[in-house]
Amino acid sequence: MSEAGHNANAQLKSIIDRVESVETEIKSLQTDRADIYTEARSNGFDVKALREIVRFRKQDAQKRAEHEAIVDTYKNSLGMT
Amino acid sequence: MSEAGHNANAQLKSIIDRVESVETEIKSLQTDRADIYTEARSNGFDVKALREIVRFRKQDAQKRAEHEAIVDTYKNSLGMT
Amino acid sequence: MSEAGHNANAQLKSIIDRVESVETEIKSLQTDRADIYTEARSNGFDVKALREIVRFRKQDAQKRAEHEAIVDTYKNSLGMT
Amino acid sequence: MSEAGHNANAQLKSIIDRVESVETEIKSLQTDRADIYTEARSNGFDVKALREIVRFRKQDAQKRAEHEAIVDTYKNSLGMT
DNA sequence: CACTGGAAAATGCCGC
DNA sequence: GCGGCATTTTCCAGTG
């Protein structure tokens, strides 16, 4: 194989390795998060509600208000008071 | 192969066929739903809000109230007023 | 309410109705699938293994599709369109 | 507020903090991955194809694990434990 | 009844 | 910018 071919090959291998390494770390952290929730449940917390809180806090306040406004409009249209 | 073996084999094939047939129908309906949302978007509706309405209506009122109560409790604990 | 408002209102109701109708059908089919598995179990089949077979077959089909996709990707990369 | 209430409150804060901390790390790693792909693209690689390779390798690993699982299932079905 | 694992929903991203 | 697709998250049923 040519030099160029070899280099591309080595580069490719490096890219895949780095991505897979990062993804391994991500998966590990996802497991950590799951563990936190599991521990919380065993301490009497409602995990579904906890997830909702985290989601809520993550949303930008402005966007959130706009979204709520639209949802309310739809609810009113449908008579869901 | 024995009669019993043959029958089990035929039964197995039948089960898999039926399941896959049902799953094909499910997938088709899921596509239909996606199409409805796409059409709604092109008519100026906010799809994310529509999804939330559908989710909301699906939840049992009792469960929904209990869930909201817990979320509110947590929000208060965290000073999220 | 204005004509436009009324129309939007009717459209909204229609969208929600159609989505909910489709979701009812989906749920019904999901129940059908569960019934097939239950019946299979009562005939001595291992449901977990059956599910795995269905999943494998789906993966194989998907893999074939993905193979086609990657071949196309490479063709495009090489200007072989 | 009661001691118990205070403790629950502190626990709640702790849970949310830990989850948000972990999610921050996850997001950072996801950005790292995106950067790797961006760099790869600037080196002439086809990012879509790279993603497919990573996905294939993940599927292969999973398939191997699933194969083991189904073999175990069959062994158990046959009393070969 | 908690926990894993698998199905479905939702979000986000990348192309055109 | 949006439409399609991939990833991620959420939910739920089965299992021990």
CSV table of C-alpha atoms in Angstrom, one decimal, chain D:
chain,number,residue,atom,x,y,z
D,1,MET,CA,-39.4,23.4,58.7
D,2,SER,CA,-38.8,20.1,60.5
D,3,GLU,CA,-35.5,18.3,60.6
D,4,ALA,CA,-36.9,15.6,58.4
D,5,GLY,CA,-38.1,18.2,56.0
D,6,HIS,CA,-34.8,19.9,56.0
D,7,ASN,CA,-33.0,16.6,55.3
D,8,ALA,CA,-35.3,15.7,52.4
D,9,ASN,CA,-34.7,19.1,51.1
D,10,ALA,CA,-31.0,18.8,51.3
D,11,GLN,CA,-31.1,15.3,49.7
D,12,LEU,CA,-33.3,16.6,46.9
D,13,LYS,CA,-30.8,19.5,46.2
D,14,SER,CA,-27.9,17.0,46.3
D,15,ILE,CA,-29.6,14.6,43.8
D,16,ILE,CA,-30.4,17.4,41.3
D,17,ASP,CA,-26.9,18.8,41.6
D,18,ARG,CA,-25.3,15.4,41.0
D,19,VAL,CA,-27.5,14.6,38.1
D,20,GLU,CA,-26.9,18.0,36.5
D,21,SER,CA,-23.1,17.7,37.1
D,22,VAL,CA,-23.1,14.3,35.3
D,23,GLU,CA,-25.2,15.7,32.5
D,24,THR,CA,-22.7,18.5,32.0
D,25,GLU,CA,-19.9,16.0,31.6
D,26,ILE,CA,-22.0,14.0,29.2
D,27,LYS,CA,-22.7,17.1,27.1
D,28,SER,CA,-19.0,18.0,27.1
D,29,LEU,CA,-18.1,14.5,25.8
D,30,GLN,CA,-20.7,14.7,23.2
D,31,THR,CA,-19.2,17.9,22.0
D,32,ASP,CA,-15.8,16.2,22.0
D,33,ARG,CA,-17.2,13.6,19.7
D,34,ALA,CA,-18.7,16.1,17.4
D,35,ASP,CA,-15.4,17.9,17.2
D,36,ILE,CA,-13.6,14.6,16.3
D,37,TYR,CA,-16.0,14.2,13.4
D,38,THR,CA,-15.6,17.8,12.3
D,39,GLU,CA,-11.9,17.4,12.3
D,40,ALA,CA,-12.2,14.2,10.4
D,41,ARG,CA,-14.3,15.9,7.7
D,42,SER,CA,-11.7,18.6,7.3
D,43,ASN,CA,-9.2,15.8,6.7
D,44,GLY,CA,-11.3,14.5,3.9
D,45,PHE,CA,-13.2,11.8,5.6
D,46,ASP,CA,-16.9,11.1,5.0
D,47,VAL,CA,-18.5,11.6,8.3
D,48,LYS,CA,-21.6,9.7,7.5
D,49,ALA,CA,-19.6,6.6,6.6
D,50,LEU,CA,-17.5,7.0,9.8
D,51,ARG,CA,-20.7,7.1,11.9
D,52,GLU,CA,-21.9,3.9,10.1
D,53,ILE,CA,-18.6,2.1,10.9
D,54,VAL,CA,-18.9,3.0,14.6
D,55,ARG,CA,-22.5,1.9,14.6
D,56,PHE,CA,-21.7,-1.4,12.8
D,57,ARG,CA,-19.0,-2.2,15.3
D,58,LYS,CA,-21.3,-1.4,18.2
D,59,GLN,CA,-24.0,-3.7,16.7
D,60,ASP,CA,-21.5,-6.4,16.2
D,61,ALA,CA,-20.4,-6.3,19.8
D,62,GLN,CA,-24.0,-6.3,20.9
D,63,LYS,CA,-24.9,-9.1,18.5
D,64,ARG,CA,-22.2,-11.2,20.0
D,65,ALA,CA,-23.5,-10.6,23.5
D,66,GLU,CA,-27.0,-11.4,22.3
D,67,HIS,CA,-25.8,-14.5,20.7
D,68,GLU,CA,-24.4,-15.6,24.0
D,69,ALA,CA,-27.7,-14.7,25.7
D,70,ILE,CA,-29.8,-16.7,23.3
D,71,VAL,CA,-27.5,-19.7,23.6
D,72,ASP,CA,-27.9,-19.5,27.3
D,73,THR,CA,-31.7,-19.3,26.9
D,74,TYR,CA,-31.8,-22.4,24.8
D,75,LYS,CA,-29.5,-24.2,27.2
D,76,ASN,CA,-31.8,-23.4,30.0
D,77,SER,CA,-34.8,-24.5,28.0
D,78,LEU,CA,-33.0,-27.8,27.6
D,79,GLY,CA,-32.0,-28.1,31.2
D,80,MET,CA,-28.3,-27.9,30.3
D,81,THR,CA,-27.4,-25.7,33.2
